């Protein structure tokens, strides 16, 4: 049988692999004395229960809100500063090494002192999210401006295009995919930043759900929380990817 | 002070007007860095002096913080963290490369593994902390496990991308000239995968450090415990010094990997921008 766009053999292997994992997990989890890894038959009811009683959904919304506020700030700052650094040579020479070092450094190490400067409330959490998402957006924006083809700019200039016309019709279309890629990666980091903030900085929302389940050794609930975090990450990244592709439709071809 | 050096050189350039000489000097990268970084250090020092050491240590306090790190024996704690980090990272590389080769090299490999790698990619690894602590305790295994969970993914994904990137037309050409399977692998597939592999290793190293820091902050042990203690006691000079050392360990490790890369794959070095890739 042939379904257009779907490789049947491929799909069968994938389903078989998933089924095998779940069977093995169910078998292992049901062993007497097995406590730390409960089987799927206990995890999924716990997941449904946590969603139905509203706790998990509300927690996720709270976490995503922190992420969204921080991401918006990081996006504005990151794109702006990226454009400046890419266009001003002395800013590039002096700031790029610092930005690269900060991009590679673990932001989490600031968690114990961030409260001193922002307080431990909402501001603190948002600040952490901004720090998580900011650098990847900046670096991608900068890379985008840098790869604009010099010959296209030259051609536009020789046809007496104004600076604004060059920016609008030459620079922007070729920089945009890079900025959007940076923003998409920034979304992923913002979600991680929000979860870190709610686990380590001020225990709340999803962080509270996970910690409470772990502290009471309610393993099905803990696994359900992790599973939900995964689904949430998947949904958010899918949505970000969808927005990215949609915004690039005018290019006539998919970048990914 | 660097600003002063720039000024004195301005005075020495007697023939040109002072402004013209400054303008010419400004074109040098290291002059610009000296001036701007000097301004940052001065601003840092001033801010620290105004707000006091319990709020923001000055630049000089932070430098003295390095000395205090040595005296108080904090470096030994940090060395132990680094050792656990390297074990986790080495595991990530050793396991990540073959998994990546399978994932990117065969359709069935992708069918079996692809969706797990994708799930791993979209999950915030931090959410695993409460589980890992129950599964592995708070010691060596736990820390190595977290570092592995953070960094192996990036090795796998980049190696897989490299495998998919091997040009089929090159392989066809080699085959039609009678190249053996071994020759195709050694002469065509490998040279094209290795630069991706290094990109993955570099990225994975950065995430290994991130994993190590968060793992130790979570259990308040090792360097993470030290950071938490110092923050509570407001010994921010030592805190800032440790933070700078962690950042330096990241930069240093990454440039060591880059140097290796340049020696082993002179054709691919620098071509690969270290950025996160889509898993599948």
Short mmCIF file of C-alpha atoms in Angstrom, two decimals, chain A residues 7 10 13-14 17-18 21 35-37 89-90 93-94 97-98 101 103-106 108-110 112-113 116-117 139 143 184-185 189 191-192 195-196 199-200 210-211 214 217 219 222-223 226 229-230 233-234 237 241 244-245 256, chain B residues 26 29 32-33 36-37 40 54-56 107-108 110-112 114-116 119 121-124 126-131 134-135 150 206-207 209-210 213-214 217-218 227-228 231 234 236 239-240 243 246-247 251 273-276 278:
data_model
loop_
_atom_site.label_atom_id
_atom_site.label_comp_id
_atom_site.label_asym_id
_atom_site.label_seq_id
_atom_site.Cartn_x
_atom_site.Cartn_y
_atom_site.Cartn_z
CA UNK A 7 6.92 6.08 3.73
CA UNK A 10 9.44 4.08 7.89
CA UNK A 13 9.49 0.96 12.17
CA UNK A 14 8.77 4.12 14.11
CA UNK A 17 10.15 1.27 18.12
CA UNK A 18 7.75 3.32 20.25
CA UNK A 21 10.00 1.12 24.37
CA UNK A 35 9.72 2.46 42.65
CA UNK A 36 11.68 5.19 40.90
CA UNK A 37 10.41 4.54 37.37
CA UNK A 89 32.68 48.59 13.37
CA UNK A 90 34.07 49.79 16.72
CA UNK A 93 35.46 45.11 17.66
CA UNK A 94 34.89 45.87 21.31
CA UNK A 97 34.28 39.16 22.28
CA UNK A 98 32.24 40.00 25.38
CA UNK A 101 31.90 34.90 26.15
CA UNK A 103 26.75 33.50 25.08
CA UNK A 104 28.90 30.51 26.03
CA UNK A 105 28.75 31.12 29.78
CA UNK A 106 26.10 29.37 31.88
CA UNK A 108 22.33 29.74 35.62
CA UNK A 109 25.39 30.62 37.70
CA UNK A 110 23.79 34.02 38.34
CA UNK A 112 22.04 32.84 43.65
CA UNK A 113 22.77 36.57 43.27
CA UNK A 116 20.04 40.88 45.25
CA UNK A 117 19.47 43.11 42.24
CA UNK A 139 24.27 36.74 17.60
CA UNK A 143 25.26 37.05 11.52
CA UNK A 184 12.96 30.81 17.22
CA UNK A 185 16.02 29.62 19.14
CA UNK A 189 15.77 29.32 25.57
CA UNK A 191 11.04 28.49 28.05
CA UNK A 192 14.12 26.89 29.60
CA UNK A 195 11.63 26.69 34.07
CA UNK A 196 15.05 27.31 35.63
CA UNK A 199 12.90 25.62 39.92
CA UNK A 200 15.83 27.50 41.41
CA UNK A 210 7.80 19.12 39.81
CA UNK A 211 9.42 19.85 43.17
CA UNK A 214 9.59 14.87 43.78
CA UNK A 217 8.08 10.80 46.09
CA UNK A 219 6.74 9.30 41.05
CA UNK A 222 6.68 13.63 38.70
CA UNK A 223 6.97 11.66 35.46
CA UNK A 226 8.24 15.90 32.96
CA UNK A 229 7.06 19.77 30.05
CA UNK A 230 8.18 17.83 26.98
CA UNK A 233 8.27 22.36 24.69
CA UNK A 234 7.19 20.55 21.56
CA UNK A 237 8.79 25.03 19.34
CA UNK A 241 8.69 27.18 13.69
CA UNK A 244 8.93 31.47 11.21
CA UNK A 245 7.92 29.61 8.04
CA UNK A 256 13.95 24.44 6.22
CA UNK B 26 40.94 54.92 16.73
CA UNK B 29 41.08 47.32 16.96
CA UNK B 32 39.18 50.68 20.50
CA UNK B 33 39.08 47.71 22.86
CA UNK B 36 35.82 50.82 25.56
CA UNK B 37 36.86 48.08 27.96
CA UNK B 40 33.52 49.57 31.29
CA UNK B 54 27.63 43.97 49.88
CA UNK B 55 25.78 45.00 46.73
CA UNK B 56 28.31 45.06 43.92
CA UNK B 107 16.84 5.68 7.20
CA UNK B 108 15.91 2.88 9.58
CA UNK B 110 16.26 7.58 11.99
CA UNK B 111 12.95 5.70 12.09
CA UNK B 112 13.99 3.94 15.31
CA UNK B 114 14.59 10.12 15.47
CA UNK B 115 11.51 10.83 17.54
CA UNK B 116 13.31 10.15 20.84
CA UNK B 119 11.64 14.63 22.30
CA UNK B 121 15.58 18.23 22.12
CA UNK B 122 12.30 19.94 23.01
CA UNK B 123 12.33 18.92 26.69
CA UNK B 124 13.84 21.42 29.07
CA UNK B 126 16.26 21.24 33.82
CA UNK B 127 12.88 19.58 34.44
CA UNK B 128 14.74 16.27 34.85
CA UNK B 129 16.56 17.47 37.99
CA UNK B 130 13.95 16.27 40.53
CA UNK B 131 13.85 12.85 38.82
CA UNK B 134 15.84 10.27 42.97
CA UNK B 135 17.30 7.91 40.36
CA UNK B 150 22.71 18.35 28.63
CA UNK B 206 29.19 24.61 26.37
CA UNK B 207 26.07 22.74 27.42
CA UNK B 209 29.21 23.40 31.65
CA UNK B 210 25.62 24.62 31.84
CA UNK B 213 26.47 24.41 37.11
CA UNK B 214 22.77 23.70 37.40
CA UNK B 217 23.25 24.45 42.30
CA UNK B 218 20.34 22.04 42.62
CA UNK B 227 28.25 29.85 44.94
CA UNK B 228 25.07 29.56 47.01
CA UNK B 231 25.75 34.62 47.85
CA UNK B 234 27.39 38.26 50.57
CA UNK B 236 30.43 38.79 46.34
CA UNK B 239 31.44 35.02 43.88
CA UNK B 240 32.29 37.27 40.95
CA UNK B 243 31.71 33.33 37.91
CA UNK B 246 33.51 29.48 34.97
CA UNK B 247 33.10 31.74 31.94
CA UNK B 251 36.04 30.05 26.53
CA UNK B 273 29.15 28.19 12.81
CA UNK B 274 28.40 26.82 16.21
CA UNK B 275 24.69 27.19 16.44
CA UNK B 276 21.90 24.97 17.50
CA UNK B 278 16.99 21.33 14.43
#
